[in-house]
Amino acid sequence: GIMAGIGTVLADDPMLNVRIPGLKSPVRIICDSGLRIPMDSQIVKTAKEYRTIVAYAGEHSGEGCKEAEEKEEQLHAAGVETVSVPDADGRVDLRKLMEYLGKQGIDSVLLEGGGTLNDAALSAGIVNEICAFIAPKIFGGAAAPSPVGGLGVEAPKYAIELSDPKVTQLGRDLLIECEVR
């Protein structure tokens, strides 16, 4: 599978499919706590062509229940599968989502996330390996997005440890691969 967060979908409107003829596209998994995915997004419009799962954090009770049920019905009609896996904070519980995906026969997921989803995945302990691509470009700026969001760590001793780094040059870009300890 390939997983992205709703922020990436809203910002980039990606397809998350393989564009090389003859190769199979992965199952697309979107983490969208509040079912905000637009019905006119590339993900939804192509859900009958590529298997798509939207994980959300709703229980269909309380405020917004009717709207959530209607949105879920619209997504199902478009070919999108949905799964409710809420955590205690009203977000998608990534550990529960991984268990669900495993039961669906999906045993490997490429996280194509932004800083928020990357932070959540690392915090949940579901990341086994990190592959970071670095282009020879500096964007900078105080508001520039970070590959890992969240609060960060108080001191270096609390950082997530990576091991066995491997660096490969791909054209002008670098690929750094590490295992997560």
PDB file of C-alpha atoms in Angstrom:
ATOM      1  CA  GLY A   1       0.000   0.000   0.000  1.00  0.00           C
ATOM      2  CA  ILE A   2       0.847   3.667  -0.200  1.00  0.00           C
ATOM      3  CA  MET A   3      -0.367   5.986   2.549  1.00  0.00           C
ATOM      4  CA  ALA A   4      -0.856   9.748   2.664  1.00  0.00           C
ATOM      5  CA  GLY A   5      -2.606  12.114   5.011  1.00  0.00           C
ATOM      6  CA  ILE A   6      -5.501  14.411   4.227  1.00  0.00           C
ATOM      7  CA  GLY A   7      -3.130  17.398   4.285  1.00  0.00           C
ATOM      8  CA  THR A   8      -1.232  15.981   1.312  1.00  0.00           C
ATOM      9  CA  VAL A   9      -4.484  15.235  -0.536  1.00  0.00           C
ATOM     10  CA  LEU A  10      -5.809  18.755   0.054  1.00  0.00           C
ATOM     11  CA  ALA A  11      -2.506  20.445  -0.868  1.00  0.00           C
ATOM     12  CA  ASP A  12      -1.386  18.331  -3.847  1.00  0.00           C
ATOM     13  CA  ASP A  13      -4.407  16.342  -5.125  1.00  0.00           C
ATOM     14  CA  PRO A  14      -2.167  13.317  -5.845  1.00  0.00           C
ATOM     15  CA  MET A  15      -3.066  10.111  -7.686  1.00  0.00           C
ATOM     16  CA  LEU A  16      -0.738   7.827  -5.660  1.00  0.00           C
ATOM     17  CA  ASN A  17      -0.557   5.315  -8.482  1.00  0.00           C
ATOM     18  CA  VAL A  18       2.171   3.733 -10.603  1.00  0.00           C
ATOM     19  CA  ARG A  19       2.564   5.455 -13.953  1.00  0.00           C
ATOM     20  CA  ILE A  20       4.802   2.828 -15.581  1.00  0.00           C
ATOM     21  CA  PRO A  21       2.785   0.624 -17.975  1.00  0.00           C
ATOM     22  CA  GLY A  22       2.509  -2.998 -16.886  1.00  0.00           C
ATOM     23  CA  LEU A  23       3.225  -2.388 -13.199  1.00  0.00           C
ATOM     24  CA  LYS A  24       0.544  -2.809 -10.549  1.00  0.00           C
ATOM     25  CA  SER A  25      -0.456   0.199  -8.448  1.00  0.00           C
ATOM     26  CA  PRO A  26      -0.510  -0.197  -4.662  1.00  0.00           C
ATOM     27  CA  VAL A  27      -3.623   0.076  -2.522  1.00  0.00           C
ATOM     28  CA  ARG A  28      -4.054   3.760  -1.698  1.00  0.00           C
ATOM     29  CA  ILE A  29      -4.629   4.516   1.994  1.00  0.00           C
ATOM     30  CA  ILE A  30      -5.646   7.994   3.136  1.00  0.00           C
ATOM     31  CA  CYS A  31      -5.629   9.015   6.803  1.00  0.00           C
ATOM     32  CA  ASP A  32      -8.467  11.515   7.138  1.00  0.00           C
ATOM     33  CA  SER A  33      -9.736  11.827  10.710  1.00  0.00           C
ATOM     34  CA  GLY A  34     -12.711  14.012   9.785  1.00  0.00           C
ATOM     35  CA  LEU A  35     -13.630  12.639   6.313  1.00  0.00           C
ATOM     36  CA  ARG A  36     -12.611  15.924   4.672  1.00  0.00           C
ATOM     37  CA  ILE A  37     -11.471  14.281   1.435  1.00  0.00           C
ATOM     38  CA  PRO A  38     -13.038  16.160  -1.495  1.00  0.00           C
ATOM     39  CA  MET A  39     -15.358  14.147  -3.707  1.00  0.00           C
ATOM     40  CA  ASP A  40     -13.698  15.772  -6.742  1.00  0.00           C
ATOM     41  CA  SER A  41     -10.157  14.773  -5.656  1.00  0.00           C
ATOM     42  CA  GLN A  42      -8.098  12.526  -7.941  1.00  0.00           C
ATOM     43  CA  ILE A  43      -8.127   9.877  -5.204  1.00  0.00           C
ATOM     44  CA  VAL A  44     -11.940   9.680  -5.073  1.00  0.00           C
ATOM     45  CA  LYS A  45     -12.490  10.106  -8.815  1.00  0.00           C
ATOM     46  CA  THR A  46     -10.252   7.102  -9.562  1.00  0.00           C
ATOM     47  CA  ALA A  47     -11.272   4.860  -6.643  1.00  0.00           C
ATOM     48  CA  LYS A  48     -13.100   2.412  -8.918  1.00  0.00           C
ATOM     49  CA  GLU A  49      -9.878   1.977 -10.896  1.00  0.00           C
ATOM     50  CA  TYR A  50      -7.458   1.757  -7.938  1.00  0.00           C
ATOM     51  CA  ARG A  51      -8.358   0.211  -4.595  1.00  0.00           C
ATOM     52  CA  THR A  52      -8.659   3.052  -2.102  1.00  0.00           C
ATOM     53  CA  ILE A  53      -9.139   2.963   1.668  1.00  0.00           C
ATOM     54  CA  VAL A  54      -9.915   6.066   3.713  1.00  0.00           C
ATOM     55  CA  ALA A  55      -9.237   5.668   7.428  1.00  0.00           C
ATOM     56  CA  TYR A  56     -11.152   8.071   9.643  1.00  0.00           C
ATOM     57  CA  ALA A  57     -11.772   8.614  13.338  1.00  0.00           C
ATOM     58  CA  GLY A  58     -15.552   8.917  13.514  1.00  0.00           C
ATOM     59  CA  GLU A  59     -18.005   6.724  15.344  1.00  0.00           C
ATOM     60  CA  HIS A  60     -21.216   8.152  13.786  1.00  0.00           C
ATOM     61  CA  SER A  61     -22.551   9.368  17.089  1.00  0.00           C
ATOM     62  CA  GLY A  62     -23.106  12.865  18.400  1.00  0.00           C
ATOM     63  CA  GLU A  63     -22.566  16.116  16.549  1.00  0.00           C
ATOM     64  CA  GLY A  64     -21.971  15.807  12.800  1.00  0.00           C
ATOM     65  CA  CYS A  65     -23.237  12.211  12.718  1.00  0.00           C
ATOM     66  CA  LYS A  66     -25.641  12.679   9.805  1.00  0.00           C
ATOM     67  CA  GLU A  67     -23.076  14.560   7.708  1.00  0.00           C
ATOM     68  CA  ALA A  68     -20.438  11.890   8.347  1.00  0.00           C
ATOM     69  CA  GLU A  69     -22.835   9.098   7.376  1.00  0.00           C
ATOM     70  CA  GLU A  70     -23.776  10.941   4.171  1.00  0.00           C
ATOM     71  CA  LYS A  71     -20.115  11.539   3.283  1.00  0.00           C
ATOM     72  CA  GLU A  72     -19.304   7.886   3.933  1.00  0.00           C
ATOM     73  CA  GLU A  73     -22.181   6.801   1.674  1.00  0.00           C
ATOM     74  CA  GLN A  74     -20.930   9.139  -1.079  1.00  0.00           C
ATOM     75  CA  LEU A  75     -17.423   7.721  -0.752  1.00  0.00           C
ATOM     76  CA  HIS A  76     -18.733   4.141  -0.933  1.00  0.00           C
ATOM     77  CA  ALA A  77     -20.737   4.993  -4.066  1.00  0.00           C
ATOM     78  CA  ALA A  78     -17.510   6.337  -5.613  1.00  0.00           C
ATOM     79  CA  GLY A  79     -15.711   3.061  -4.844  1.00  0.00           C
ATOM     80  CA  VAL A  80     -13.835   4.174  -1.730  1.00  0.00           C
ATOM     81  CA  GLU A  81     -13.611   1.759   1.189  1.00  0.00           C
ATOM     82  CA  THR A  82     -13.751   3.347   4.647  1.00  0.00           C
ATOM     83  CA  VAL A  83     -12.593   2.144   8.033  1.00  0.00           C
ATOM     84  CA  SER A  84     -13.140   3.830  11.388  1.00  0.00           C
ATOM     85  CA  VAL A  85     -10.084   3.497  13.646  1.00  0.00           C
ATOM     86  CA  PRO A  86     -10.302   6.309  16.210  1.00  0.00           C
ATOM     87  CA  ASP A  87      -7.788   6.935  18.938  1.00  0.00           C
ATOM     88  CA  ALA A  88      -8.524   8.649  22.255  1.00  0.00           C
ATOM     89  CA  ASP A  89      -7.736  12.088  20.756  1.00  0.00           C
ATOM     90  CA  GLY A  90     -10.121  11.823  17.800  1.00  0.00           C
ATOM     91  CA  ARG A  91      -7.426  11.032  15.237  1.00  0.00           C
ATOM     92  CA  VAL A  92      -6.736   7.923  13.204  1.00  0.00           C
ATOM     93  CA  ASP A  93      -5.111   5.256  15.380  1.00  0.00           C
ATOM     94  CA  LEU A  94      -2.250   4.142  13.155  1.00  0.00           C
ATOM     95  CA  ARG A  95      -1.574   0.947  15.116  1.00  0.00           C
ATOM     96  CA  LYS A  96      -5.205  -0.153  14.710  1.00  0.00           C
ATOM     97  CA  LEU A  97      -5.042   0.836  11.051  1.00  0.00           C
ATOM     98  CA  MET A  98      -1.938  -1.335  10.529  1.00  0.00           C
ATOM     99  CA  GLU A  99      -3.737  -4.282  12.163  1.00  0.00           C
ATOM    100  CA  TYR A 100      -6.715  -3.749   9.846  1.00  0.00           C
ATOM    101  CA  LEU A 101      -4.469  -3.501   6.778  1.00  0.00           C
ATOM    102  CA  GLY A 102      -2.653  -6.699   7.794  1.00  0.00           C
ATOM    103  CA  LYS A 103      -5.993  -8.520   7.931  1.00  0.00           C
ATOM    104  CA  GLN A 104      -6.649  -7.180   4.423  1.00  0.00           C
ATOM    105  CA  GLY A 105      -3.415  -8.817   3.211  1.00  0.00           C
ATOM    106  CA  ILE A 106      -1.515  -5.514   3.014  1.00  0.00           C
ATOM    107  CA  ASP A 107       1.801  -6.241   4.732  1.00  0.00           C
ATOM    108  CA  SER A 108       3.932  -3.331   3.502  1.00  0.00           C
ATOM    109  CA  VAL A 109       3.066   0.359   3.361  1.00  0.00           C
ATOM    110  CA  LEU A 110       5.037   3.196   1.799  1.00  0.00           C
ATOM    111  CA  LEU A 111       4.308   6.320   3.795  1.00  0.00           C
ATOM    112  CA  GLU A 112       4.111   9.238   1.361  1.00  0.00           C
ATOM    113  CA  GLY A 113       3.205  11.624   4.130  1.00  0.00           C
ATOM    114  CA  GLY A 114       3.841  15.165   5.151  1.00  0.00           C
ATOM    115  CA  GLY A 115       5.272  16.223   8.487  1.00  0.00           C
ATOM    116  CA  THR A 116       2.084  15.555  10.468  1.00  0.00           C
ATOM    117  CA  LEU A 117       1.571  11.972   9.289  1.00  0.00           C
ATOM    118  CA  ASN A 118       5.304  11.214   9.455  1.00  0.00           C
ATOM    119  CA  ASP A 119       5.376  12.390  13.084  1.00  0.00           C
ATOM    120  CA  ALA A 120       2.282  10.351  13.952  1.00  0.00           C
ATOM    121  CA  ALA A 121       3.731   7.208  12.334  1.00  0.00           C
ATOM    122  CA  LEU A 122       7.067   7.554  14.129  1.00  0.00           C
ATOM    123  CA  SER A 123       5.306   8.263  17.440  1.00  0.00           C
ATOM    124  CA  ALA A 124       3.082   5.201  16.954  1.00  0.00           C
ATOM    125  CA  GLY A 125       6.143   3.017  16.412  1.00  0.00           C
ATOM    126  CA  ILE A 126       4.943   1.671  13.066  1.00  0.00           C
ATOM    127  CA  VAL A 127       7.984   2.733  10.983  1.00  0.00           C
ATOM    128  CA  ASN A 128      10.612   0.075  10.254  1.00  0.00           C
ATOM    129  CA  GLU A 129      12.708   1.881   7.669  1.00  0.00           C
ATOM    130  CA  ILE A 130      13.210   5.447   6.493  1.00  0.00           C
ATOM    131  CA  CYS A 131      14.135   6.321   2.930  1.00  0.00           C
ATOM    132  CA  ALA A 132      14.837  10.041   2.608  1.00  0.00           C
ATOM    133  CA  PHE A 133      15.440  11.653  -0.755  1.00  0.00           C
ATOM    134  CA  ILE A 134      17.467  14.847  -0.682  1.00  0.00           C
ATOM    135  CA  ALA A 135      17.624  17.160  -3.688  1.00  0.00           C
ATOM    136  CA  PRO A 136      20.446  19.689  -4.051  1.00  0.00           C
ATOM    137  CA  LYS A 137      18.108  22.617  -3.360  1.00  0.00           C
ATOM    138  CA  ILE A 138      17.537  24.859  -0.338  1.00  0.00           C
ATOM    139  CA  PHE A 139      14.048  26.294   0.149  1.00  0.00           C
ATOM    140  CA  GLY A 140      14.310  27.630   3.683  1.00  0.00           C
ATOM    141  CA  GLY A 141      11.978  30.054   5.361  1.00  0.00           C
ATOM    142  CA  ALA A 142      10.429  30.088   8.815  1.00  0.00           C
ATOM    143  CA  ALA A 143       7.193  28.594   7.467  1.00  0.00           C
ATOM    144  CA  ALA A 144       8.859  25.918   5.306  1.00  0.00           C
ATOM    145  CA  PRO A 145       7.327  22.465   5.870  1.00  0.00           C
ATOM    146  CA  SER A 146       9.349  19.969   7.854  1.00  0.00           C
ATOM    147  CA  PRO A 147       9.566  16.264   6.967  1.00  0.00           C
ATOM    148  CA  VAL A 148       8.587  15.450  10.562  1.00  0.00           C
ATOM    149  CA  GLY A 149       6.186  17.736  12.413  1.00  0.00           C
ATOM    150  CA  GLY A 150       4.947  17.585  15.961  1.00  0.00           C
ATOM    151  CA  LEU A 151       6.629  18.926  19.062  1.00  0.00           C
ATOM    152  CA  GLY A 152      10.011  17.322  18.498  1.00  0.00           C
ATOM    153  CA  VAL A 153      12.164  16.091  21.365  1.00  0.00           C
ATOM    154  CA  GLU A 154      13.401  17.949  24.445  1.00  0.00           C
ATOM    155  CA  ALA A 155      16.973  16.682  24.128  1.00  0.00           C
ATOM    156  CA  PRO A 156      19.038  14.646  21.643  1.00  0.00           C
ATOM    157  CA  LYS A 157      18.924  11.613  23.943  1.00  0.00           C
ATOM    158  CA  TYR A 158      15.153  11.340  23.203  1.00  0.00           C
ATOM    159  CA  ALA A 159      15.578  11.351  19.411  1.00  0.00           C
ATOM    160  CA  ILE A 160      14.485   8.349  17.347  1.00  0.00           C
ATOM    161  CA  GLU A 161      17.600   6.327  16.616  1.00  0.00           C
ATOM    162  CA  LEU A 162      18.370   5.218  13.070  1.00  0.00           C
ATOM    163  CA  SER A 163      20.899   2.542  12.171  1.00  0.00           C
ATOM    164  CA  ASP A 164      22.720   0.998   9.220  1.00  0.00           C
ATOM    165  CA  PRO A 165      22.668   4.086   6.963  1.00  0.00           C
ATOM    166  CA  LYS A 166      23.103   3.544   3.251  1.00  0.00           C
ATOM    167  CA  VAL A 167      23.601   6.491   0.875  1.00  0.00           C
ATOM    168  CA  THR A 168      22.976   6.213  -2.871  1.00  0.00           C
ATOM    169  CA  GLN A 169      23.340   8.955  -5.456  1.00  0.00           C
ATOM    170  CA  LEU A 170      20.493   9.006  -8.004  1.00  0.00           C
ATOM    171  CA  GLY A 171      21.329  11.590 -10.646  1.00  0.00           C
ATOM    172  CA  ARG A 172      21.778  14.798  -8.655  1.00  0.00           C
ATOM    173  CA  ASP A 173      19.666  13.526  -5.714  1.00  0.00           C
ATOM    174  CA  LEU A 174      20.702  11.489  -2.702  1.00  0.00           C
ATOM    175  CA  LEU A 175      18.783   8.598  -1.192  1.00  0.00           C
ATOM    176  CA  ILE A 176      19.507   7.886   2.456  1.00  0.00           C
ATOM    177  CA  GLU A 177      18.119   4.580   3.794  1.00  0.00           C
ATOM    178  CA  CYS A 178      18.158   3.690   7.489  1.00  0.00           C
ATOM    179  CA  GLU A 179      16.549   1.161   9.797  1.00  0.00           C
ATOM    180  CA  VAL A 180      14.503   2.549  12.679  1.00  0.00           C
ATOM    181  CA  ARG A 181      15.669   1.196  16.038  1.00  0.00           C
TER     182      ARG A 181
END
